[in-house]
XYZ file of C-alpha atoms in Angstrom:
159
model
C 2.137 -14.007 7.755
C 2.197 -12.843 4.226
C -1.271 -11.760 4.259
C -1.107 -9.122 6.903
C 2.052 -7.777 4.889
C -0.088 -7.659 1.980
C -2.940 -5.539 3.813
C -0.677 -2.838 4.733
C 0.544 -2.535 1.548
C -3.037 -2.306 -0.353
C -4.020 0.331 2.385
C -0.851 2.219 1.077
C -1.652 1.790 -2.421
C -5.274 3.084 -1.669
C -3.852 6.335 0.272
C -2.042 6.928 -2.645
C -4.391 6.964 -5.118
C -6.808 9.050 -2.963
C -4.114 11.414 -2.782
C -3.820 11.525 -6.686
C -7.645 11.918 -7.041
C -7.358 14.713 -4.577
C -4.518 16.602 -6.325
C -5.699 16.188 -9.723
C -8.928 18.103 -8.367
C -7.374 20.408 -6.551
C -4.909 21.992 -9.327
C -7.033 20.853 -12.350
C -10.585 20.292 -12.142
C -11.381 22.869 -9.488
C -9.202 26.217 -11.132
C -10.811 24.801 -14.699
C -14.322 24.369 -13.303
C -14.928 27.047 -10.316
C -17.513 24.637 -8.519
C -17.135 24.990 -5.055
C -19.069 21.435 -3.969
C -15.596 20.238 -5.684
C -14.580 21.177 -2.233
C -16.428 18.442 -0.731
C -14.808 15.931 -2.805
C -11.187 17.433 -2.200
C -12.526 16.688 1.742
C -13.801 12.832 1.404
C -10.226 11.967 -1.020
C -8.310 14.011 1.808
C -10.372 12.055 4.266
C -9.963 8.630 2.364
C -6.006 8.947 1.669
C -5.582 9.861 5.421
C -7.717 6.702 6.769
C -6.271 4.748 4.038
C -2.429 5.690 5.263
C -3.520 5.211 9.261
C -4.749 1.628 8.250
C -2.010 0.926 6.758
C 0.252 1.859 9.973
C -1.900 0.233 11.930
C -1.818 -3.171 9.984
C 2.048 -3.002 9.217
C 2.469 -2.621 13.166
C -0.024 -5.163 14.168
C 2.336 -7.093 11.504
C 5.447 -6.631 13.377
C 3.363 -7.306 16.757
C 3.978 -3.880 18.191
C -0.159 -2.795 18.520
C -3.403 -4.421 18.444
C -6.146 -3.676 15.751
C -10.202 -3.742 16.623
C -12.889 -3.824 14.659
C -13.648 -0.235 15.914
C -12.980 2.558 14.093
C -12.612 5.086 16.753
C -10.367 2.535 19.024
C -7.535 2.185 16.166
C -7.847 5.964 15.752
C -6.936 6.053 19.912
C -4.137 3.062 18.877
C -2.578 5.452 15.977
C -2.583 8.015 18.231
C -1.340 6.633 21.458
C 1.053 3.906 19.883
C 2.133 4.601 16.376
C 2.138 8.812 15.557
C 5.191 9.293 17.411
C 6.914 6.330 15.711
C 5.930 7.776 12.688
C 6.953 11.942 13.571
C 3.720 12.809 13.707
C 3.383 16.112 15.624
C 0.558 17.035 17.803
C -0.467 19.879 15.397
C -0.990 17.265 12.737
C -3.135 14.812 15.148
C -5.050 18.136 16.141
C -5.839 19.319 12.006
C -6.569 15.247 11.661
C -9.266 15.388 14.010
C -10.221 18.288 12.308
C -10.277 16.925 8.878
C -12.269 13.670 10.566
C -14.501 15.526 12.210
C -15.641 17.611 9.007
C -15.945 13.962 6.978
C -18.443 12.793 9.422
C -20.443 16.028 9.567
C -19.923 15.979 5.668
C -21.784 12.255 5.966
C -24.285 12.761 8.125
C -25.551 16.534 7.497
C -29.292 16.781 6.133
C -28.012 20.472 4.335
C -24.832 21.713 2.365
C -25.224 24.495 0.089
C -22.530 27.631 -1.127
C -22.468 30.558 -0.268
C -19.685 33.454 -1.416
C -17.183 30.746 -2.616
C -18.015 28.562 0.658
C -19.349 25.123 1.504
C -21.713 25.287 4.238
C -22.726 22.226 6.334
C -25.091 21.968 8.633
C -25.804 19.473 11.826
C -28.888 18.032 12.815
C -28.998 20.444 15.689
C -28.458 23.550 13.226
C -24.668 24.070 14.087
C -23.117 25.214 11.304
C -19.635 24.702 9.531
C -18.116 26.064 6.742
C -14.811 24.837 4.583
C -12.903 26.782 2.289
C -10.594 26.459 -0.335
C -7.514 27.460 1.732
C -8.965 24.356 4.329
C -9.217 22.255 1.024
C -5.774 22.932 0.784
C -3.905 22.458 4.030
C -5.920 18.668 4.205
C -4.670 17.740 1.227
C -1.234 18.400 2.392
C -1.932 16.882 5.631
C -2.777 13.975 3.624
C 0.112 14.259 1.188
C 2.138 14.407 4.502
C 0.756 11.484 6.048
C 0.616 9.316 3.163
C 4.742 10.168 3.003
C 5.401 9.651 7.235
C 3.206 6.254 6.435
C 5.245 5.187 2.943
C 8.871 6.229 4.493
C 7.905 4.667 8.042
C 7.198 1.208 6.617
C 9.928 1.200 4.612
C 12.324 2.216 7.092
C 11.278 0.109 10.066
């Protein structure tokens, strides 16, 4: 039983670390260097923070015997959305933003071509679809990650 509790604590710590890295890049590194490619790093760190926060919630809920966990990440996201999000005060709007962030992070991983143009990052998919991200998007995603981390931390502490 103790091992399960260690897992969610470790995931929560990883979520906090990724959040700190993303915030440092946003508030210190990006303004200093003005390198648009840093937006991809903010995207990645926001994604990692959110995924670790979700993982912490799922592991905690599993340890409390309120839900199950599978080896499939997509199934775990569905379990999170259906069984955990409401308990932790995560709104439908936040879940929509979460889906968008996950989609863009996965597109970034798979993308055969990415480039900067007019202060934005352009991500092209295999099917030649184009997705753009800018500083405002990354700031919003970082705020989403911060909110998810706080809700996970408070929810686990409260429950």
